[in-house]
Short mmCIF file of C-alpha atoms and ligand atoms in Angstrom, two decimals:
data_model
loop_
_atom_site.label_atom_id
_atom_site.label_comp_id
_atom_site.label_asym_id
_atom_site.label_seq_id
_atom_site.Cartn_x
_atom_site.Cartn_y
_atom_site.Cartn_z
CA UNK A 1 -7.13 0.81 4.02
CA UNK A 2 -5.55 -0.87 0.98
CA UNK A 3 -4.97 -4.59 0.98
CA UNK A 4 -1.90 -5.28 -1.14
CA UNK A 5 -0.63 -8.62 -2.36
CA UNK A 6 3.13 -8.51 -2.97
CA UNK A 7 4.59 -11.46 -4.85
CA UNK A 8 8.29 -12.13 -4.24
CA UNK A 9 8.17 -10.02 -1.06
CA UNK A 10 10.86 -12.12 0.64
CA UNK A 11 13.36 -11.31 -2.11
CA UNK A 12 15.71 -8.33 -2.33
CA UNK A 13 13.54 -5.63 -3.91
CA UNK A 14 10.23 -7.06 -2.68
CA UNK A 15 11.33 -7.03 0.98
CA UNK A 16 12.63 -3.47 0.70
CA UNK A 17 9.37 -2.46 -0.99
CA UNK A 18 7.23 -4.01 1.77
CA UNK A 19 9.25 -2.12 4.39
CA UNK A 20 8.81 1.07 2.38
CA UNK A 21 5.02 0.58 2.03
CA UNK A 22 4.56 -0.05 5.75
CA UNK A 23 6.46 3.11 6.55
CA UNK A 24 4.81 5.33 3.95
CA UNK A 25 1.18 4.14 3.91
CA UNK A 26 -1.44 2.55 6.14
CA UNK A 27 -2.00 -0.53 3.96
CA UNK A 28 -1.85 -4.17 4.98
CA UNK A 29 0.34 -6.54 3.00
CA UNK A 30 0.18 -10.21 2.14
CA UNK A 31 3.40 -11.60 0.73
CA UNK A 32 3.19 -14.57 -1.62
CA UNK A 33 6.66 -16.07 -1.90
CA UNK A 34 7.94 -19.55 -2.66
CA UNK A 35 11.08 -18.96 -0.58
CA UNK A 36 13.43 -20.23 -3.27
CA UNK A 37 17.18 -19.98 -2.60
CA UNK A 38 16.70 -16.21 -3.21
CA UNK A 39 13.87 -15.69 -0.71
CA UNK A 40 14.71 -15.15 2.94
CA UNK A 41 12.25 -14.87 5.83
CA UNK A 42 14.93 -13.01 7.76
CA UNK A 43 14.52 -10.12 5.35
CA UNK A 44 11.08 -9.61 6.91
CA UNK A 45 12.24 -9.81 10.52
CA UNK A 46 10.70 -7.27 12.85
CA UNK A 47 7.74 -6.36 10.65
CA UNK A 48 4.40 -6.02 12.48
CA UNK A 49 2.27 -9.20 12.27
CA UNK A 50 -0.85 -7.00 12.42
CA UNK A 51 0.01 -5.58 9.00
CA UNK A 52 2.09 -8.22 7.19
CA UNK A 53 1.38 -11.86 6.50
CA UNK A 54 3.65 -14.28 4.63
CA UNK A 55 2.05 -17.01 2.53
CA UNK A 56 4.64 -19.51 1.35
CA UNK A 57 3.54 -20.67 -2.07
CA UNK A 58 4.16 -20.67 -5.79
CA UNK A 59 2.77 -18.10 -8.24
CA UNK A 60 2.11 -20.89 -10.71
CA UNK A 61 -0.39 -22.43 -8.27
CA UNK A 62 -3.66 -21.41 -9.99
CA UNK A 63 -5.99 -21.98 -7.04
CA UNK A 64 -3.78 -20.32 -4.45
CA UNK A 65 -3.20 -17.31 -6.70
CA UNK A 66 -6.91 -17.00 -7.47
CA UNK A 67 -7.86 -17.11 -3.78
CA UNK A 68 -5.25 -14.54 -2.76
CA UNK A 69 -5.94 -12.16 -5.64
CA UNK A 70 -9.67 -12.27 -4.85
CA UNK A 71 -8.95 -11.09 -1.30
CA UNK A 72 -6.82 -8.04 -2.21
CA UNK A 73 -7.31 -4.65 -3.93
CA UNK A 74 -3.91 -4.46 -5.57
CA UNK A 75 -1.20 -6.88 -6.68
CA UNK A 76 2.44 -5.79 -6.99
CA UNK A 77 4.33 -8.52 -8.80
CA UNK A 78 8.05 -8.87 -7.99
CA UNK A 79 8.36 -12.68 -7.88
CA UNK A 80 10.84 -13.93 -10.45
CA UNK A 81 13.96 -15.92 -11.05
CA UNK A 82 16.26 -12.91 -11.28
CA UNK A 83 19.88 -13.90 -11.92
CA UNK A 84 21.33 -13.91 -15.44
CA UNK A 85 24.15 -16.33 -14.62
CA UNK A 86 21.65 -18.90 -13.32
CA UNK A 87 19.51 -18.52 -16.42
CA UNK A 88 22.51 -19.43 -18.55
CA UNK A 89 23.10 -22.58 -16.52
CA UNK A 90 19.50 -23.76 -16.00
CA UNK A 91 16.72 -21.74 -17.68
CA UNK A 92 13.72 -23.97 -16.84
CA UNK A 93 12.66 -22.20 -13.65
CA UNK A 94 12.89 -18.85 -15.45
CA UNK A 95 10.27 -19.85 -18.01
CA UNK A 96 8.10 -21.44 -15.37
CA UNK A 97 8.10 -18.62 -12.82
CA UNK A 98 8.61 -15.55 -14.97
CA UNK A 99 6.32 -16.49 -17.84
CA UNK A 100 3.79 -19.04 -16.56
CA UNK A 101 3.65 -17.44 -13.08
CA UNK A 102 2.88 -14.02 -14.55
CA UNK A 103 0.22 -15.59 -16.75
CA UNK A 104 -1.48 -17.11 -13.67
CA UNK A 105 -1.54 -13.74 -11.93
CA UNK A 106 -2.94 -12.04 -15.01
CA UNK A 107 -5.76 -14.54 -15.28
CA UNK A 108 -6.64 -13.99 -11.63
CA UNK A 109 -6.60 -10.16 -11.84
CA UNK A 110 -8.69 -10.39 -15.03
CA UNK A 111 -11.28 -12.49 -13.21
CA UNK A 112 -11.43 -10.34 -10.07
CA UNK A 113 -10.84 -6.87 -11.57
CA UNK A 114 -7.83 -6.28 -9.33
CA UNK A 115 -5.30 -3.47 -9.89
CA UNK A 116 -1.98 -4.99 -11.06
CA UNK A 117 1.53 -3.59 -11.14
CA UNK A 118 4.18 -5.58 -12.96
CA UNK A 119 7.83 -5.17 -11.98
CA UNK A 120 10.29 -5.58 -14.82
CA UNK A 121 13.79 -4.73 -15.90
CA UNK A 122 15.66 -2.54 -18.39
CA UNK A 123 17.28 -5.74 -19.71
CA UNK A 124 14.25 -6.38 -21.93
CA UNK A 125 15.64 -3.69 -24.27
CA UNK A 126 18.95 -5.49 -24.87
CA UNK A 127 22.07 -3.35 -24.64
CA UNK A 128 23.50 -0.05 -25.88
CA UNK A 129 26.92 0.85 -27.26
CA UNK A 130 29.39 2.39 -24.80
CA UNK A 131 29.96 5.55 -26.83
CA UNK A 132 26.33 6.39 -27.47
CA UNK A 133 24.21 9.25 -26.19
CA UNK A 134 21.09 7.05 -26.43
CA UNK A 135 19.27 5.75 -23.39
CA UNK A 136 16.31 3.37 -23.11
CA UNK A 137 12.83 4.92 -23.28
CA UNK A 138 9.29 3.46 -23.13
CA UNK A 139 9.35 3.07 -26.91
CA UNK A 140 12.73 1.32 -27.29
CA UNK A 141 12.17 -1.99 -29.13
CA UNK A 142 12.47 -5.18 -27.11
CA UNK A 143 15.66 -7.14 -27.80
CA UNK A 144 16.49 -9.32 -24.79
CA UNK A 145 19.83 -11.17 -24.76
CA UNK A 146 19.73 -13.78 -21.98
CA UNK A 147 17.19 -16.44 -21.01
CA UNK A 148 16.43 -14.27 -17.95
CA UNK A 149 15.73 -11.11 -19.92
CA UNK A 150 13.81 -13.05 -22.59
CA UNK A 151 11.45 -14.41 -19.93
CA UNK A 152 11.01 -10.95 -18.39
CA UNK A 153 10.29 -9.55 -21.87
CA UNK A 154 7.74 -12.34 -22.41
CA UNK A 155 6.01 -11.50 -19.15
CA UNK A 156 5.87 -7.78 -20.07
CA UNK A 157 4.27 -8.66 -23.39
CA UNK A 158 1.68 -10.82 -21.65
CA UNK A 159 0.77 -7.90 -19.36
CA UNK A 160 0.46 -5.52 -22.31
CA UNK A 161 -1.73 -8.01 -24.20
CA UNK A 162 -4.00 -8.48 -21.16
CA UNK A 163 -4.36 -4.68 -20.94
CA UNK A 164 -5.25 -4.32 -24.59
CA UNK A 165 -7.38 -7.46 -25.06
CA UNK A 166 -9.11 -7.69 -21.70
CA UNK A 167 -8.81 -4.15 -20.35
CA UNK A 168 -7.17 -5.17 -17.06
CA UNK A 169 -6.11 -2.28 -14.84
CA UNK A 170 -2.34 -2.68 -15.01
CA UNK A 171 0.83 -0.62 -15.07
CA UNK A 172 4.39 -1.78 -15.75
CA UNK A 173 7.79 -0.51 -14.68
CA UNK A 174 11.22 -1.38 -16.04
CA UNK A 175 14.00 -0.50 -13.65
CA UNK A 176 17.78 -0.45 -13.91
CA UNK A 177 20.26 -2.28 -11.62
CA UNK A 178 19.38 -2.01 -7.93
CA UNK A 179 21.75 -2.07 -4.98
CA UNK A 180 21.24 -1.83 -1.23
CA UNK A 181 20.45 -4.04 1.80
CA UNK A 182 19.05 -7.60 1.54
CA UNK A 183 20.45 -8.28 -1.96
CA UNK A 184 21.49 -11.88 -2.54
CA UNK A 185 25.27 -12.41 -2.54
CA UNK A 186 25.17 -13.86 -6.06
CA UNK A 187 24.74 -10.32 -7.47
CA UNK A 188 27.71 -8.12 -8.40
CA UNK A 189 27.87 -5.54 -5.59
CA UNK A 190 27.08 -7.80 -2.59
CA UNK A 191 29.30 -10.53 -4.03
CA UNK A 192 32.31 -8.25 -4.11
CA UNK A 193 31.60 -6.72 -0.68
CA UNK A 194 31.20 -10.15 0.93
CA UNK A 195 34.28 -11.44 -0.89
CA UNK A 196 36.34 -8.70 0.73
CA UNK A 197 34.69 -9.37 4.10
CA UNK A 198 35.61 -13.07 3.87
CA UNK A 199 39.15 -12.54 2.59
CA UNK A 200 38.39 -13.71 -0.97
CA UNK A 201 39.53 -11.71 -4.02
CA UNK A 202 36.63 -9.99 -5.85
CA UNK A 203 35.81 -11.30 -9.34
CA UNK A 204 35.41 -9.12 -12.42
CA UNK A 205 33.94 -10.54 -15.64
CA UNK A 206 35.55 -9.86 -19.03
CA UNK A 207 37.04 -6.42 -19.57
CA UNK A 208 35.13 -4.71 -16.75
CA UNK A 209 33.96 -2.02 -19.18
CA UNK A 210 30.31 -3.12 -19.10
CA UNK A 211 28.12 -0.29 -17.85
CA UNK A 212 25.18 -0.64 -15.46
CA UNK A 213 22.83 2.21 -14.44
CA UNK A 214 22.75 1.89 -10.64
CA UNK A 215 19.78 2.90 -8.51
CA UNK A 216 19.38 2.49 -4.76
CA UNK A 217 16.61 0.01 -3.95
CA UNK A 218 14.83 2.60 -1.76
CA UNK A 219 14.47 4.83 -4.81
CA UNK A 220 12.99 1.92 -6.77
CA UNK A 221 10.44 1.46 -3.96
CA UNK A 222 9.42 5.11 -3.90
CA UNK A 223 9.02 5.08 -7.70
CA UNK A 224 6.74 2.04 -7.59
CA UNK A 225 4.67 3.61 -4.82
CA UNK A 226 4.32 6.77 -6.91
CA UNK A 227 3.16 4.71 -9.93
CA UNK A 228 0.61 2.93 -7.74
CA UNK A 229 -0.72 6.31 -6.60
CA UNK A 230 -0.71 8.21 -9.87
CA UNK A 231 0.31 5.96 -12.78
CA UNK A 232 -1.86 5.96 -15.87
CA UNK A 233 -3.56 2.59 -16.52
CA UNK A 234 -1.86 0.60 -19.26
CA UNK A 235 1.34 2.67 -19.13
CA UNK A 236 4.93 1.55 -18.84
CA UNK A 237 7.28 3.69 -16.72
CA UNK A 238 11.05 3.42 -16.84
CA UNK A 239 12.76 3.78 -13.47
CA UNK A 240 16.37 4.95 -13.25
CA UNK A 241 18.47 7.46 -11.35
CA UNK A 242 21.16 8.51 -13.87
CA UNK A 243 23.69 6.20 -12.23
CA UNK A 244 25.77 4.88 -15.14
CA UNK A 245 29.11 3.38 -14.11
CA UNK A 246 31.29 0.62 -15.48
CA UNK A 247 31.95 -2.51 -13.43
CA UNK A 248 35.66 -1.78 -12.98
CA UNK A 249 34.87 1.66 -11.54
CA UNK A 250 32.30 0.19 -9.12
CA UNK A 251 34.67 -2.55 -7.99
CA UNK A 252 37.49 -0.05 -7.41
CA UNK A 253 35.13 2.13 -5.40
CA UNK A 254 34.19 -0.84 -3.21
CA UNK A 255 37.88 -1.73 -2.70
CA UNK A 256 38.72 1.86 -1.82
CA UNK A 257 35.81 2.21 0.63
CA UNK A 258 36.84 -1.08 2.26
CA UNK A 259 40.49 -0.02 2.57
CA UNK A 260 41.90 -2.57 0.10
CA UNK A 261 44.41 -2.01 -2.76
CA UNK A 262 42.73 -1.02 -6.05
CA UNK A 263 44.09 -4.04 -7.95
CA UNK A 264 43.26 -6.68 -5.36
CA UNK A 265 40.78 -8.62 -7.53
CA UNK A 266 40.69 -11.41 -10.16
CA UNK A 267 39.77 -11.06 -13.81
CA UNK A 268 37.33 -13.85 -14.70
CA UNK A 269 36.16 -15.28 -18.01
CA UNK A 270 33.28 -13.24 -19.43
CA UNK A 271 29.56 -14.01 -19.08
CA UNK A 272 28.29 -15.45 -22.42
CA UNK A 273 26.21 -12.84 -24.29
CA UNK A 274 27.18 -10.22 -21.66
CA UNK A 275 25.16 -7.02 -22.24
CA UNK A 276 27.48 -4.06 -22.74
CA UNK A 277 25.56 -1.09 -21.42
CA UNK A 278 22.19 -0.26 -19.87
CA UNK A 279 20.97 3.33 -19.44
CA UNK A 280 17.52 4.61 -18.51
CA UNK A 281 15.78 7.83 -19.46
CA UNK A 282 13.24 8.29 -16.64
CA UNK A 283 11.94 11.69 -17.81
CA UNK A 284 8.20 10.75 -17.87
CA UNK A 285 8.35 9.39 -14.33
CA UNK A 286 10.09 12.53 -13.11
CA UNK A 287 8.05 15.07 -15.10
CA UNK A 288 4.57 13.53 -15.16
CA UNK A 289 4.54 11.84 -11.76
CA UNK A 290 6.97 14.19 -10.00
CA UNK A 291 9.20 11.36 -8.72
CA UNK A 292 12.83 11.97 -7.91
CA UNK A 293 15.53 9.73 -6.43
CA UNK A 294 16.86 10.52 -2.97
CA UNK A 295 20.09 8.53 -3.19
CA UNK A 296 21.95 10.68 -5.72
CA UNK A 297 25.36 10.13 -4.12
CA UNK A 298 26.47 6.64 -5.21
CA UNK A 299 29.53 6.62 -3.00
CA UNK A 300 27.56 7.19 0.21
CA UNK A 301 24.88 4.68 -0.89
CA UNK A 302 27.66 2.16 -1.44
CA UNK A 303 29.24 2.97 1.92
CA UNK A 304 25.91 2.35 3.68
CA UNK A 305 25.50 -0.92 1.77
CA UNK A 306 29.00 -2.06 2.77
CA UNK A 307 28.17 -1.22 6.39
CA UNK A 308 24.93 -3.24 6.14
CA UNK A 309 26.74 -6.37 4.89
CA UNK A 310 29.50 -5.94 7.47
CA UNK A 311 26.91 -5.82 10.27
CA UNK A 312 24.54 -8.55 8.94
CA UNK A 313 26.88 -11.50 8.42
CA UNK A 314 24.30 -13.94 9.74
CA UNK A 315 21.91 -12.89 7.00
CA UNK A 316 24.34 -13.86 4.19
CA UNK A 317 27.00 -16.28 5.45
CA UNK A 318 25.17 -19.56 4.65
CA UNK A 319 24.21 -18.54 1.11
CA UNK A 320 27.69 -17.14 0.47
CA UNK A 321 29.27 -20.57 0.74
CA UNK A 322 26.72 -22.21 -1.55
CA UNK A 323 26.95 -19.37 -4.09
CA UNK A 324 30.75 -19.38 -4.28
CA UNK A 325 30.87 -23.18 -4.67
CA UNK A 326 28.55 -22.82 -7.65
CA UNK A 327 30.52 -19.95 -9.16
CA UNK A 328 33.79 -21.86 -8.73
CA UNK A 329 32.45 -24.60 -11.01
CA UNK A 330 31.84 -22.20 -13.89
CA UNK A 331 34.48 -19.47 -13.58
CA UNK A 332 37.99 -19.40 -14.96
CA UNK A 333 40.70 -16.90 -14.17
CA UNK A 334 41.95 -15.06 -17.23
CA UNK A 335 45.33 -13.51 -17.86
CA UNK A 336 46.19 -10.51 -19.91
CA UNK A 337 43.29 -8.13 -19.31
CA UNK A 338 45.02 -4.98 -18.19
CA UNK A 339 43.55 -2.63 -15.64
CA UNK A 340 43.89 1.06 -16.32
P1 NAD B 1 15.29 -11.87 -5.94
O1 NAD B 1 15.81 -13.03 -6.70
O2 NAD B 1 16.10 -11.28 -4.85
O3 NAD B 1 13.86 -12.25 -5.30
C1 NAD B 1 12.88 -12.97 -5.99
C2 NAD B 1 11.85 -13.47 -4.99
O4 NAD B 1 10.82 -14.18 -5.72
C3 NAD B 1 12.40 -14.44 -3.95
O5 NAD B 1 11.94 -14.12 -2.66
C4 NAD B 1 11.87 -15.80 -4.40
O6 NAD B 1 11.68 -16.72 -3.34
C5 NAD B 1 10.55 -15.39 -5.05
N1 NAD B 1 10.08 -16.39 -6.05
C6 NAD B 1 10.82 -16.95 -7.04
N2 NAD B 1 10.05 -17.82 -7.73
C7 NAD B 1 8.81 -17.80 -7.18
C8 NAD B 1 7.59 -18.47 -7.45
N3 NAD B 1 7.50 -19.35 -8.46
N4 NAD B 1 6.51 -18.20 -6.68
C9 NAD B 1 6.60 -17.31 -5.64
N5 NAD B 1 7.73 -16.66 -5.33
C10 NAD B 1 8.83 -16.89 -6.08
O7 NAD B 1 14.93 -10.79 -7.04
P2 NAD B 1 15.00 -9.20 -6.98
O8 NAD B 1 16.35 -8.76 -7.37
O9 NAD B 1 14.41 -8.73 -5.71
O10 NAD B 1 14.03 -8.84 -8.20
C11 NAD B 1 12.63 -8.66 -7.96
C12 NAD B 1 11.97 -8.25 -9.27
O11 NAD B 1 12.55 -7.05 -9.75
C13 NAD B 1 12.12 -9.28 -10.39
O12 NAD B 1 10.91 -9.33 -11.10
C14 NAD B 1 13.24 -8.71 -11.25
O13 NAD B 1 13.12 -9.13 -12.58
C15 NAD B 1 13.01 -7.22 -11.10
N6 NAD B 1 14.18 -6.35 -11.27
C16 NAD B 1 15.31 -6.58 -10.54
C17 NAD B 1 16.39 -5.69 -10.66
C18 NAD B 1 17.67 -5.86 -9.86
O14 NAD B 1 18.59 -5.10 -10.03
N7 NAD B 1 17.75 -6.83 -8.97
C19 NAD B 1 16.29 -4.60 -11.54
C20 NAD B 1 15.12 -4.41 -12.27
C21 NAD B 1 14.06 -5.29 -12.10
O1 TDX B 2 30.99 -11.64 -9.97
C1 TDX B 2 30.54 -10.88 -10.85
N1 TDX B 2 31.40 -10.14 -11.59
C2 TDX B 2 30.99 -9.27 -12.56
O2 TDX B 2 31.83 -8.63 -13.21
C3 TDX B 2 29.12 -10.74 -11.09
C4 TDX B 2 28.13 -11.54 -10.28
C5 TDX B 2 28.72 -9.84 -12.06
N2 TDX B 2 29.62 -9.14 -12.79
C6 TDX B 2 29.14 -8.15 -13.78
C7 TDX B 2 28.07 -8.64 -14.73
C8 TDX B 2 27.27 -7.37 -14.98
O3 TDX B 2 27.88 -6.60 -16.01
O4 TDX B 2 28.52 -7.11 -13.01
C9 TDX B 2 27.37 -6.59 -13.68
C10 TDX B 2 26.15 -6.75 -12.79
O5 TDX B 2 25.87 -8.13 -12.69
P1 TDX B 2 24.60 -8.71 -11.89
O6 TDX B 2 24.63 -8.21 -10.49
O7 TDX B 2 24.53 -10.17 -12.13
O8 TDX B 2 23.40 -7.93 -12.58
P2 TDX B 2 22.87 -7.87 -14.11
O9 TDX B 2 23.22 -9.08 -14.88
O10 TDX B 2 23.26 -6.54 -14.67
O11 TDX B 2 21.28 -7.92 -13.83
C11 TDX B 2 20.71 -7.17 -12.72
O12 TDX B 2 20.08 -6.00 -13.15
C12 TDX B 2 18.90 -6.15 -13.88
C13 TDX B 2 19.73 -8.03 -11.93
O13 TDX B 2 20.37 -9.22 -11.51
C14 TDX B 2 18.52 -8.34 -12.74
O14 TDX B 2 17.56 -9.04 -11.96
C15 TDX B 2 17.90 -7.04 -13.19
O15 TDX B 2 16.85 -7.29 -14.06
#
């Protein structure tokens, strides 16, 4: 039976991944998570204690990381500071966790010969034009825009260097925007859903034309599991489900599914350096590893996500208040952007 160490397993994607692993394999899992504002023990509620253990700790803790890595066969590394808006306000933790934390894990897997999978993002490639047939591929040059994406790019480069220089057994994946249950309410989709649920007007940045390539978090999990099973050592795989949509379209879909008027939202000042468009070409993952997404219908995935937030208020209500107080300090309403 595989013993897997999952960093960041109390966060959005990590918690969904742990649930997926338990359902689709017979492994045991240790979660190493600092339980920052983004980590939530409740996301692990109901999981069997015989197969899952939570260690509350920091990935920059050299000794702790060394001890845990030594006791596992595989490390899947999700832990990160993950929100662009926070990285613009206070980037320190991003450098510390995303760069130094990844370095600590790499040193430990180098020492113990442990299999390593590094979770990253499509944001390392910068952005694409709206009217462009191009999508990101494994060979697209790195050009990160925000402190968040720059630290993720740095961590990817560390992993690649440890593969080439020290021959560690590692794979990497860069995924597009995830949505689904257990996502922190600071992120776009859960923020708007929980705004509607609490009688607050949703907030759209800038012109609303920015495009994100949405993938359901369960499809991200199945892709990572497939890479763990069959990925080629040293390779990078891009994960995406052909889900390009602009923010205005997504917001209108949420409003429609929640029975609200299509213009019942506020236009907000734009995010500085706001990436225009992300789009993933996941052909190698599909063709070489035979992976395919299950959640092809965005509208029904969104409907299920809305239902999850509507029926799990206790999970998000406390962080909603803190998050919106923080947003209120930085956001300004803007006039004159016209909806179409
Ligand atoms: P999240 O913010 O929801 O969760 C991050 C988790 O990491 C939290 O549980 C937090 O407590 C933990 N953590 C933070 N700092 C830590 C530290 N120093 N030591 C130990 N644990 C720490 O993030 P997420 O959205 O689930 O993202 C997970 C990973 O996936 C990240 O690496 C992110 O870059 C990547 N990613 C996210 C998306 C997305 O759409 N959310 C897309 C592609 C890639
Ligand atoms: O209130 C909002 N209004 C709005 O218009 C928020 C919170 C966001 N937005 C816009 C900004 C983006 O164009 O929505 C889009 C999505 O925003 P986020 O949810 O903050 O995600 P993004 O910045 O695209 O980054 C996400 O995908 C890549 C994750 O947060 C990253 O961790 C991942 O690497």
